[in-house]
Amino acid sequence: SSSAGDALSPVAVDNEEPEFDCPSAKSDEFGLDDDAEPLCSVSSEDDTATSSIKNIMSSALHSLAAKVGWESQSERDTFEWTRPSDPVVMSDDDGIEPCDDQTGDGGELPDLFWVDMCSNIKAGEGLKAVNLALNPERNTGYNGTHIWKAIYEENCLAVDGATESEMCYEERVLYRLLSGMHTSTTLSISKTFYPPSKRKGRTSYEANPQYFMDKFGDNPDHIRNLHFSYVVLLRALRKASPFLYQYEIRTGNIVEDETATILLRRLLDSAILQSCHDVFTAFDESLMFREGGSERLKLQHNFKGVFHNVSSILDCVQCQQCKLHGKMTMLGYGTALKILFLREELIASSLSRNEIVAFINTIAKMSESIKEVRELTAMYWAGQIRSKETTGLPMAAPSSSKTLLGSNELVDAAVGAAAELGRAGLISTEREAELVSLSFSKDANLMILAKHYGTDLDKFLLHSQSIGTLAEDSGEPDAIVVGSGLAGLSATLNILDRGGKVIVIEKEHRLGGNSNKASSGINACCPTNGTDDFVEAFRNDTIRSAGDAAQLPLISTLIENSGAAVEWLRDRVGVDLSLVAQLGGHVFKRTHRPKNGMVGAEVIYGMQKAVKAYEKSGMVQIITDTAVQSLIQDEEGKVIGVEVKNLKGDDNSPTKLMAPNVVLATGGFAADRRNGSYLAKYRPELL
C-alpha cells in the first residue's frame, strides 16, 4: 500500500506567512533539532513554484460562526475569507432547482450529473508537482479541531428542511466517509506522533499508543467507519477495473511508468480483491436515492452540493502538509463516488489523471490505516505490561521472594499464552501443565518471555522450547524449511501430507516470496489441455531457448514432471489452472493459468491455505520476520539445524532451531541486490 510517485497534487503554497505557526526548531514541544525542517512543510524536488491563494470558504462557516462562535482568535483568523462558496442547492415544495444541469426525460438526472463531483477540490494558483512518497501523512502539530467541526456541521442534507431529524441513508453514507477520513488522519498522527530528534534520541518518527487509545478506546464506531470507507473504495475499484487495467500511465519516466502499470494490474488481478466479493455487500450504492420523483432529484442535488461545500472547507487548512493529504483523500472519495454513480461506459471519459492518482493513494491510505489499528493496539497493551514493572526481573532463582514487578500480570500473560497454545493443539497437555506450573512459580526466564512475547504466540512458542524439563521432548520437527515461496511451500506440504512435522522460516512479513508476483503461468506438458502437445516438443523448445546454457538432466526433470506438478496443484491445492496459452518460444499452448487473477497470487493463496490447515494440530509452525543467519553442523559436517534472528522484535539475539533435515528454498535472484548479482549485471535500474 505504498504511495504513488510524482503526482500533481491539488495544493498550493502561500508566499505570505500563515497564521498557523508550524512547529520547528523554535518550538520545544517535540524536541526538534536546530536544522530540522518545519513539520508541516511540503517536500518537493522543486519548491520554486509558490504563490498566494485565496481563501474560498463554505457557507457552512458563516452559519457555524453565528451558532457557536470561535474558541480563540486563531480560529477566527483561520476562517477569514474573501468570498463564500455556493450554498447547498435546496429546493422548496414547488419544484427542483436544476443548477447548471438540465434534468433528463421523466425527471431523471442527466447522464453527466456526477462528473463534476471533484470540481470544488481546487488547486489554487501556482500548481506544483508534489511527490507523495516524500510527503507521507504524519503529525505536524496542527490542531484541526475547528476544521473538523466545520466539516461535520456542513454534512446536513436536510432533504425535508428538518435539520434535527434522524439521518437518512444518504446522509449516513457521507457522514461515515468523513468519519473514516477523520479516523485515518488520527491514526497517522498516532503512528508518527514524535518526530526524529537527536536531542530526544529518536532516529525516526515514533508512535504514541496512548494518544491512539484516548481517541478510539471508547469510540469503536469510528474504526468501523474506517472499514466502511475502505469497502466503498474497493467497490469503486472493482467497478472501474476494466478501465484501470488498460489505463496508460505516462509521466515521462519509462521505467517508473511500467512499474506502476504492473503494480496497478497486480492489484486489480489479486486474489485478495477477488476474495472480497462478499465484503462488497456491506455497501450498495444502488440503495441510495431511491425516493420517488422530485424527492430523489432534490436529494441528489443536495448530496453533491454538500460534498462540494465540504471540499471547499479544506481551503482553510493552513498547514500545507495537512491540506495536501486532506485534499487528496477528498479527491479520492469524489472519484470513488463518481465511479459508483456513473454508468460504466462513462467512466473512462470522466476521470482525470489526478483523480486516478488520488483514488489509488486513498485506497492505500485506508489500507495502511486498518493495519495501523492492529499495530497501535498491540503497542498499547505491550506498553501497559511494561509500565507496571517496578523493580525489574530478578536474576535469582524463581522461588525468590524478591521476584518481579506487579508480577501477577506477567503470570497471567504466561498462563494465557500456555492456554492458547494448548487449545490450538500446538503443545501437548503435559507441556501445557508444565508451562502453567512454571508460570505460577514465576520462573524468571518464562516471565521475560511473557513480558516481550505474551501477545505473540508464534514467538512465545519458539522461544519457550528451551525452558522446562519437557522442553527437549516438546516436539523437534522432522524438517526446517527456509523460505516460503512456491518451492518452500511445496516441500512443506509434501512433508506434512506424509506425516512429518515442519517449521517454516520466512524473513519477510508475509509468505509467498517472489512466487507471489508471477504473472505469466506454469508451463507443463501434457495434462489434458486439448492440444497436440507432446513431451519431446516441450523438451526441444526448452533446449532451444536455453542455448549454450542448457543442462539436459535438469531440463528432463522439468519436462517429465511438469504435467504431474500442474495436476498436483489442481487436485491437492485446488488451484484453477484451466486456461492454457501459447507464449513466446513454445510451439504449442502449454502455459497454464487461472481464469481470475495472476497465477502466482492464486497458487500461493491456495498453498498457504493447505499448509495452514495443519497449524491447529501443531504439525507446522510458521515463523515470519525471521532470518536464518547460519547453518548448524555436527562433527561430521551434517546440517542439523539453523541459527535465526528475529528482525522485528526488541530481542534480536540469535536462536538455535534443531531438526534432522533442513530444506533451503531461498535465494531467488530477484532478492540479490549485491554488486555482481544478476540484477546488477542485467537490470541495474531495478536496484
PDB file of C-alpha atoms in Angstrom, residues 57-284:
ATOM      1  CA  MET A  57     -14.998  29.385   2.271  1.00  0.00           C
ATOM      2  CA  SER A  58     -18.121  27.334   2.563  1.00  0.00           C
ATOM      3  CA  SER A  59     -21.428  28.869   3.541  1.00  0.00           C
ATOM      4  CA  ALA A  60     -21.372  26.422   6.443  1.00  0.00           C
ATOM      5  CA  LEU A  61     -18.737  28.532   8.190  1.00  0.00           C
ATOM      6  CA  HIS A  62     -20.986  31.574   8.227  1.00  0.00           C
ATOM      7  CA  SER A  63     -23.714  29.659   9.980  1.00  0.00           C
ATOM      8  CA  LEU A  64     -21.217  27.928  12.272  1.00  0.00           C
ATOM      9  CA  ALA A  65     -19.755  31.245  13.406  1.00  0.00           C
ATOM     10  CA  ALA A  66     -23.237  32.549  14.148  1.00  0.00           C
ATOM     11  CA  LYS A  67     -24.221  29.429  16.082  1.00  0.00           C
ATOM     12  CA  VAL A  68     -21.168  28.590  18.197  1.00  0.00           C
ATOM     13  CA  GLY A  69     -18.657  31.425  17.718  1.00  0.00           C
ATOM     14  CA  TRP A  70     -14.914  30.827  17.779  1.00  0.00           C
ATOM     15  CA  GLU A  71     -12.943  29.461  20.708  1.00  0.00           C
ATOM     16  CA  SER A  72      -9.888  31.608  20.024  1.00  0.00           C
ATOM     17  CA  GLN A  73      -8.608  34.441  17.879  1.00  0.00           C
ATOM     18  CA  SER A  74      -6.538  31.952  15.871  1.00  0.00           C
ATOM     19  CA  GLU A  75      -9.711  30.132  14.858  1.00  0.00           C
ATOM     20  CA  ARG A  76     -11.283  33.405  13.822  1.00  0.00           C
ATOM     21  CA  ASP A  77      -8.174  34.277  11.787  1.00  0.00           C
ATOM     22  CA  THR A  78      -8.256  30.866  10.146  1.00  0.00           C
ATOM     23  CA  PHE A  79     -11.737  31.478   8.807  1.00  0.00           C
ATOM     24  CA  GLU A  80     -11.218  34.864   7.225  1.00  0.00           C
ATOM     25  CA  TRP A  81     -12.498  34.511   3.692  1.00  0.00           C
ATOM     26  CA  THR A  82     -12.727  36.663   0.620  1.00  0.00           C
ATOM     27  CA  ARG A  83     -15.940  35.195  -0.683  1.00  0.00           C
ATOM     28  CA  PRO A  84     -18.230  32.345   0.299  1.00  0.00           C
ATOM     29  CA  SER A  85     -18.688  29.269  -1.854  1.00  0.00           C
ATOM     30  CA  ASP A  86     -22.034  28.441  -3.383  1.00  0.00           C
ATOM     31  CA  PRO A  87     -24.566  27.200  -0.848  1.00  0.00           C
ATOM     32  CA  VAL A  88     -26.014  23.720  -0.914  1.00  0.00           C
ATOM     33  CA  VAL A  89     -28.779  23.656  -3.506  1.00  0.00           C
ATOM     34  CA  MET A  90     -32.006  23.407  -1.545  1.00  0.00           C
ATOM     35  CA  SER A  91     -35.442  23.011  -3.027  1.00  0.00           C
ATOM     36  CA  ASP A  92     -38.843  24.103  -1.907  1.00  0.00           C
ATOM     37  CA  ASP A  93     -42.076  22.234  -2.452  1.00  0.00           C
ATOM     38  CA  ASP A  94     -42.704  23.968  -5.765  1.00  0.00           C
ATOM     39  CA  GLY A  95     -40.009  22.159  -7.715  1.00  0.00           C
ATOM     40  CA  ILE A  96     -36.360  21.382  -8.226  1.00  0.00           C
ATOM     41  CA  GLU A  97     -33.546  23.882  -8.622  1.00  0.00           C
ATOM     42  CA  PRO A  98     -31.569  22.384 -11.510  1.00  0.00           C
ATOM     43  CA  CYS A  99     -28.356  24.460 -11.011  1.00  0.00           C
ATOM     44  CA  ASP A 100     -26.316  24.235 -14.200  1.00  0.00           C
ATOM     45  CA  ASP A 101     -27.700  20.823 -15.138  1.00  0.00           C
ATOM     46  CA  GLN A 102     -30.871  20.147 -17.012  1.00  0.00           C
ATOM     47  CA  THR A 103     -32.930  17.183 -15.942  1.00  0.00           C
ATOM     48  CA  GLY A 104     -33.485  14.457 -18.481  1.00  0.00           C
ATOM     49  CA  ASP A 105     -36.705  12.981 -19.664  1.00  0.00           C
ATOM     50  CA  GLY A 106     -39.091  11.824 -16.970  1.00  0.00           C
ATOM     51  CA  GLY A 107     -37.483  13.974 -14.289  1.00  0.00           C
ATOM     52  CA  GLU A 108     -34.255  11.951 -14.285  1.00  0.00           C
ATOM     53  CA  LEU A 109     -30.808  13.480 -13.850  1.00  0.00           C
ATOM     54  CA  PRO A 110     -28.634  13.901 -16.953  1.00  0.00           C
ATOM     55  CA  ASP A 111     -26.025  11.196 -17.539  1.00  0.00           C
ATOM     56  CA  LEU A 112     -23.134  13.544 -16.681  1.00  0.00           C
ATOM     57  CA  PHE A 113     -24.587  14.929 -13.458  1.00  0.00           C
ATOM     58  CA  TRP A 114     -21.934  13.263 -11.259  1.00  0.00           C
ATOM     59  CA  VAL A 115     -18.942  14.098 -13.474  1.00  0.00           C
ATOM     60  CA  ASP A 116     -18.116  17.284 -11.526  1.00  0.00           C
ATOM     61  CA  MET A 117     -18.058  15.653  -8.053  1.00  0.00           C
ATOM     62  CA  CYS A 118     -14.462  16.815  -7.570  1.00  0.00           C
ATOM     63  CA  SER A 119     -14.841  20.297  -9.046  1.00  0.00           C
ATOM     64  CA  ASN A 120     -14.548  22.110  -5.688  1.00  0.00           C
ATOM     65  CA  ILE A 121     -11.264  20.458  -4.784  1.00  0.00           C
ATOM     66  CA  LYS A 122      -9.299  23.336  -6.205  1.00  0.00           C
ATOM     67  CA  ALA A 123      -5.565  23.505  -6.686  1.00  0.00           C
ATOM     68  CA  GLY A 124      -5.342  27.252  -6.210  1.00  0.00           C
ATOM     69  CA  GLU A 125      -2.823  29.390  -8.046  1.00  0.00           C
ATOM     70  CA  GLY A 126       0.705  28.172  -8.595  1.00  0.00           C
ATOM     71  CA  LEU A 127       0.116  24.470  -9.111  1.00  0.00           C
ATOM     72  CA  LYS A 128       3.213  22.427  -8.262  1.00  0.00           C
ATOM     73  CA  ALA A 129       4.264  18.814  -8.569  1.00  0.00           C
ATOM     74  CA  VAL A 130       4.402  17.055  -5.201  1.00  0.00           C
ATOM     75  CA  ASN A 131       5.991  13.651  -4.681  1.00  0.00           C
ATOM     76  CA  LEU A 132       3.652  11.813  -2.314  1.00  0.00           C
ATOM     77  CA  ALA A 133       6.400   9.343  -1.433  1.00  0.00           C
ATOM     78  CA  LEU A 134       8.418  12.238   0.042  1.00  0.00           C
ATOM     79  CA  ASN A 135       5.415  13.604   1.923  1.00  0.00           C
ATOM     80  CA  PRO A 136       3.772  10.803   3.917  1.00  0.00           C
ATOM     81  CA  GLU A 137       0.940  11.783   6.232  1.00  0.00           C
ATOM     82  CA  ARG A 138       2.281  12.428   9.731  1.00  0.00           C
ATOM     83  CA  ASN A 139       1.847  14.504  12.864  1.00  0.00           C
ATOM     84  CA  THR A 140       2.565  18.188  12.177  1.00  0.00           C
ATOM     85  CA  GLY A 141       1.312  19.656  15.447  1.00  0.00           C
ATOM     86  CA  TYR A 142      -1.580  21.358  13.658  1.00  0.00           C
ATOM     87  CA  ASN A 143      -4.831  21.464  15.639  1.00  0.00           C
ATOM     88  CA  GLY A 144      -7.603  20.958  13.113  1.00  0.00           C
ATOM     89  CA  THR A 145     -10.479  20.662  15.599  1.00  0.00           C
ATOM     90  CA  HIS A 146     -12.271  23.679  14.171  1.00  0.00           C
ATOM     91  CA  ILE A 147     -11.875  22.343  10.616  1.00  0.00           C
ATOM     92  CA  TRP A 148     -13.493  19.036  11.549  1.00  0.00           C
ATOM     93  CA  LYS A 149     -16.231  20.887  13.411  1.00  0.00           C
ATOM     94  CA  ALA A 150     -16.979  22.852  10.266  1.00  0.00           C
ATOM     95  CA  ILE A 151     -16.945  19.717   8.120  1.00  0.00           C
ATOM     96  CA  TYR A 152     -19.407  17.848  10.317  1.00  0.00           C
ATOM     97  CA  GLU A 153     -21.605  20.934  10.549  1.00  0.00           C
ATOM     98  CA  GLU A 154     -21.749  21.078   6.755  1.00  0.00           C
ATOM     99  CA  ASN A 155     -22.763  17.432   6.473  1.00  0.00           C
ATOM    100  CA  CYS A 156     -26.509  18.020   6.624  1.00  0.00           C
ATOM    101  CA  LEU A 157     -28.569  17.107   3.585  1.00  0.00           C
ATOM    102  CA  ALA A 158     -31.785  18.329   5.172  1.00  0.00           C
ATOM    103  CA  VAL A 159     -33.970  16.849   2.479  1.00  0.00           C
ATOM    104  CA  ASP A 160     -37.151  17.893   4.224  1.00  0.00           C
ATOM    105  CA  GLY A 161     -35.677  21.043   5.747  1.00  0.00           C
ATOM    106  CA  ALA A 162     -35.686  19.500   9.249  1.00  0.00           C
ATOM    107  CA  THR A 163     -32.049  19.605  10.356  1.00  0.00           C
ATOM    108  CA  GLU A 164     -32.794  17.948  13.698  1.00  0.00           C
ATOM    109  CA  SER A 165     -34.396  14.804  12.206  1.00  0.00           C
ATOM    110  CA  GLU A 166     -32.681  11.416  12.094  1.00  0.00           C
ATOM    111  CA  MET A 167     -30.096  10.968   9.338  1.00  0.00           C
ATOM    112  CA  CYS A 168     -31.358   9.469   6.101  1.00  0.00           C
ATOM    113  CA  TYR A 169     -29.327   6.713   4.398  1.00  0.00           C
ATOM    114  CA  GLU A 170     -27.506   9.115   2.056  1.00  0.00           C
ATOM    115  CA  GLU A 171     -26.512  11.375   4.925  1.00  0.00           C
ATOM    116  CA  ARG A 172     -25.229   8.406   6.929  1.00  0.00           C
ATOM    117  CA  VAL A 173     -23.089   7.336   3.963  1.00  0.00           C
ATOM    118  CA  LEU A 174     -21.493  10.774   3.687  1.00  0.00           C
ATOM    119  CA  TYR A 175     -21.048  11.039   7.449  1.00  0.00           C
ATOM    120  CA  ARG A 176     -19.346   7.638   7.641  1.00  0.00           C
ATOM    121  CA  LEU A 177     -16.989   8.548   4.791  1.00  0.00           C
ATOM    122  CA  LEU A 178     -15.992  11.773   6.547  1.00  0.00           C
ATOM    123  CA  SER A 179     -15.603   9.913   9.827  1.00  0.00           C
ATOM    124  CA  GLY A 180     -13.432   7.310   8.080  1.00  0.00           C
ATOM    125  CA  MET A 181     -11.226  10.098   6.730  1.00  0.00           C
ATOM    126  CA  HIS A 182     -11.031  11.661  10.221  1.00  0.00           C
ATOM    127  CA  THR A 183     -10.143   8.285  11.742  1.00  0.00           C
ATOM    128  CA  SER A 184      -7.415   7.646   9.173  1.00  0.00           C
ATOM    129  CA  THR A 185      -5.900  11.072   9.836  1.00  0.00           C
ATOM    130  CA  THR A 186      -5.921  10.493  13.600  1.00  0.00           C
ATOM    131  CA  LEU A 187      -4.276   7.086  13.147  1.00  0.00           C
ATOM    132  CA  SER A 188      -1.491   8.668  11.090  1.00  0.00           C
ATOM    133  CA  ILE A 189      -0.940  11.201  13.860  1.00  0.00           C
ATOM    134  CA  SER A 190      -0.821   8.412  16.452  1.00  0.00           C
ATOM    135  CA  LYS A 191       1.673   6.353  14.435  1.00  0.00           C
ATOM    136  CA  THR A 192       4.016   9.302  13.753  1.00  0.00           C
ATOM    137  CA  PHE A 193       3.374  11.377  16.852  1.00  0.00           C
ATOM    138  CA  TYR A 194       7.014  12.039  17.837  1.00  0.00           C
ATOM    139  CA  PRO A 195       9.303  13.339  15.043  1.00  0.00           C
ATOM    140  CA  PRO A 196      13.005  12.415  14.743  1.00  0.00           C
ATOM    141  CA  SER A 197      15.187  14.253  17.262  1.00  0.00           C
ATOM    142  CA  LYS A 198      18.835  13.752  18.145  1.00  0.00           C
ATOM    143  CA  ARG A 199      18.197  15.523  21.450  1.00  0.00           C
ATOM    144  CA  LYS A 200      15.481  13.010  22.313  1.00  0.00           C
ATOM    145  CA  GLY A 201      17.339  10.021  20.868  1.00  0.00           C
ATOM    146  CA  ARG A 202      14.789   9.416  18.110  1.00  0.00           C
ATOM    147  CA  THR A 203      16.113   8.456  14.677  1.00  0.00           C
ATOM    148  CA  SER A 204      12.671   8.211  13.052  1.00  0.00           C
ATOM    149  CA  TYR A 205       9.044   9.051  13.732  1.00  0.00           C
ATOM    150  CA  GLU A 206       7.706   7.185  16.764  1.00  0.00           C
ATOM    151  CA  ALA A 207       4.167   6.254  17.755  1.00  0.00           C
ATOM    152  CA  ASN A 208       2.028   7.399  20.675  1.00  0.00           C
ATOM    153  CA  PRO A 209      -0.203   4.400  21.532  1.00  0.00           C
ATOM    154  CA  GLN A 210      -1.770   6.259  24.464  1.00  0.00           C
ATOM    155  CA  TYR A 211      -2.996   9.006  22.126  1.00  0.00           C
ATOM    156  CA  PHE A 212      -4.496   6.288  19.918  1.00  0.00           C
ATOM    157  CA  MET A 213      -6.336   4.665  22.825  1.00  0.00           C
ATOM    158  CA  ASP A 214      -7.559   8.023  24.152  1.00  0.00           C
ATOM    159  CA  LYS A 215      -9.148   8.738  20.780  1.00  0.00           C
ATOM    160  CA  PHE A 216     -10.612   5.316  19.968  1.00  0.00           C
ATOM    161  CA  GLY A 217     -10.826   3.325  23.203  1.00  0.00           C
ATOM    162  CA  ASP A 218     -14.420   4.437  23.761  1.00  0.00           C
ATOM    163  CA  ASN A 219     -15.236   5.030  20.091  1.00  0.00           C
ATOM    164  CA  PRO A 220     -15.038   1.718  18.202  1.00  0.00           C
ATOM    165  CA  ASP A 221     -17.671   3.048  15.790  1.00  0.00           C
ATOM    166  CA  HIS A 222     -15.002   5.356  14.346  1.00  0.00           C
ATOM    167  CA  ILE A 223     -12.906   2.300  13.434  1.00  0.00           C
ATOM    168  CA  ARG A 224     -15.981   0.703  11.863  1.00  0.00           C
ATOM    169  CA  ASN A 225     -16.429   3.841   9.753  1.00  0.00           C
ATOM    170  CA  LEU A 226     -12.839   3.437   8.554  1.00  0.00           C
ATOM    171  CA  HIS A 227     -13.649  -0.092   7.388  1.00  0.00           C
ATOM    172  CA  PHE A 228     -16.838   1.165   5.748  1.00  0.00           C
ATOM    173  CA  SER A 229     -14.874   3.794   3.808  1.00  0.00           C
ATOM    174  CA  TYR A 230     -12.434   1.120   2.645  1.00  0.00           C
ATOM    175  CA  VAL A 231     -15.304  -1.042   1.364  1.00  0.00           C
ATOM    176  CA  VAL A 232     -16.758   1.906  -0.590  1.00  0.00           C
ATOM    177  CA  LEU A 233     -13.364   2.494  -2.218  1.00  0.00           C
ATOM    178  CA  LEU A 234     -12.870  -1.193  -3.038  1.00  0.00           C
ATOM    179  CA  ARG A 235     -16.340  -1.381  -4.551  1.00  0.00           C
ATOM    180  CA  ALA A 236     -15.466   1.546  -6.820  1.00  0.00           C
ATOM    181  CA  LEU A 237     -12.111  -0.058  -7.652  1.00  0.00           C
ATOM    182  CA  ARG A 238     -13.829  -3.235  -8.734  1.00  0.00           C
ATOM    183  CA  LYS A 239     -16.302  -1.357 -10.933  1.00  0.00           C
ATOM    184  CA  ALA A 240     -13.516   0.665 -12.582  1.00  0.00           C
ATOM    185  CA  SER A 241     -11.210  -2.357 -13.031  1.00  0.00           C
ATOM    186  CA  PRO A 242     -11.792  -2.812 -16.792  1.00  0.00           C
ATOM    187  CA  PHE A 243     -10.855   0.813 -17.453  1.00  0.00           C
ATOM    188  CA  LEU A 244      -7.946   0.937 -14.998  1.00  0.00           C
ATOM    189  CA  TYR A 245      -6.475  -2.311 -16.308  1.00  0.00           C
ATOM    190  CA  GLN A 246      -6.000  -0.709 -19.717  1.00  0.00           C
ATOM    191  CA  TYR A 247      -5.124   2.758 -18.374  1.00  0.00           C
ATOM    192  CA  GLU A 248      -1.894   4.109 -19.881  1.00  0.00           C
ATOM    193  CA  ILE A 249       0.403   5.730 -17.338  1.00  0.00           C
ATOM    194  CA  ARG A 250       2.650   8.409 -18.813  1.00  0.00           C
ATOM    195  CA  THR A 251       4.943  10.535 -16.672  1.00  0.00           C
ATOM    196  CA  GLY A 252       7.970  10.635 -18.955  1.00  0.00           C
ATOM    197  CA  ASN A 253       9.884   8.013 -16.948  1.00  0.00           C
ATOM    198  CA  ILE A 254       9.501   4.761 -18.876  1.00  0.00           C
ATOM    199  CA  VAL A 255      10.762   2.503 -16.072  1.00  0.00           C
ATOM    200  CA  GLU A 256       8.525   4.051 -13.412  1.00  0.00           C
ATOM    201  CA  ASP A 257       5.541   4.036 -15.759  1.00  0.00           C
ATOM    202  CA  GLU A 258       5.988   0.345 -16.492  1.00  0.00           C
ATOM    203  CA  THR A 259       6.464  -0.439 -12.797  1.00  0.00           C
ATOM    204  CA  ALA A 260       3.328   1.490 -11.864  1.00  0.00           C
ATOM    205  CA  THR A 261       1.337  -0.270 -14.597  1.00  0.00           C
ATOM    206  CA  ILE A 262       2.448  -3.695 -13.365  1.00  0.00           C
ATOM    207  CA  LEU A 263       1.623  -2.836  -9.748  1.00  0.00           C
ATOM    208  CA  LEU A 264      -1.796  -1.470 -10.681  1.00  0.00           C
ATOM    209  CA  ARG A 265      -2.640  -4.585 -12.685  1.00  0.00           C
ATOM    210  CA  ARG A 266      -1.361  -6.772  -9.871  1.00  0.00           C
ATOM    211  CA  LEU A 267      -3.786  -5.028  -7.528  1.00  0.00           C
ATOM    212  CA  LEU A 268      -6.670  -5.496  -9.944  1.00  0.00           C
ATOM    213  CA  ASP A 269      -5.772  -9.160 -10.566  1.00  0.00           C
ATOM    214  CA  SER A 270      -5.055 -10.037  -6.952  1.00  0.00           C
ATOM    215  CA  ALA A 271      -6.740 -12.948  -5.242  1.00  0.00           C
ATOM    216  CA  ILE A 272      -7.338 -10.613  -2.307  1.00  0.00           C
ATOM    217  CA  LEU A 273      -9.501  -8.287  -4.386  1.00  0.00           C
ATOM    218  CA  GLN A 274     -11.327 -11.247  -5.915  1.00  0.00           C
ATOM    219  CA  SER A 275     -11.908 -12.816  -2.487  1.00  0.00           C
ATOM    220  CA  CYS A 276     -13.546  -9.636  -1.153  1.00  0.00           C
ATOM    221  CA  HIS A 277     -16.761 -10.315  -3.096  1.00  0.00           C
ATOM    222  CA  ASP A 278     -18.935 -10.915  -0.027  1.00  0.00           C
ATOM    223  CA  VAL A 279     -17.476  -7.913   1.773  1.00  0.00           C
ATOM    224  CA  PHE A 280     -18.603  -5.596  -1.014  1.00  0.00           C
ATOM    225  CA  THR A 281     -22.230  -6.135   0.018  1.00  0.00           C
ATOM    226  CA  ALA A 282     -21.566  -4.110   3.182  1.00  0.00           C
ATOM    227  CA  PHE A 283     -22.302  -1.090   0.992  1.00  0.00           C
ATOM    228  CA  ASP A 284     -24.520  -0.856  -2.081  1.00  0.00           C
TER     229      ASP A 284
END
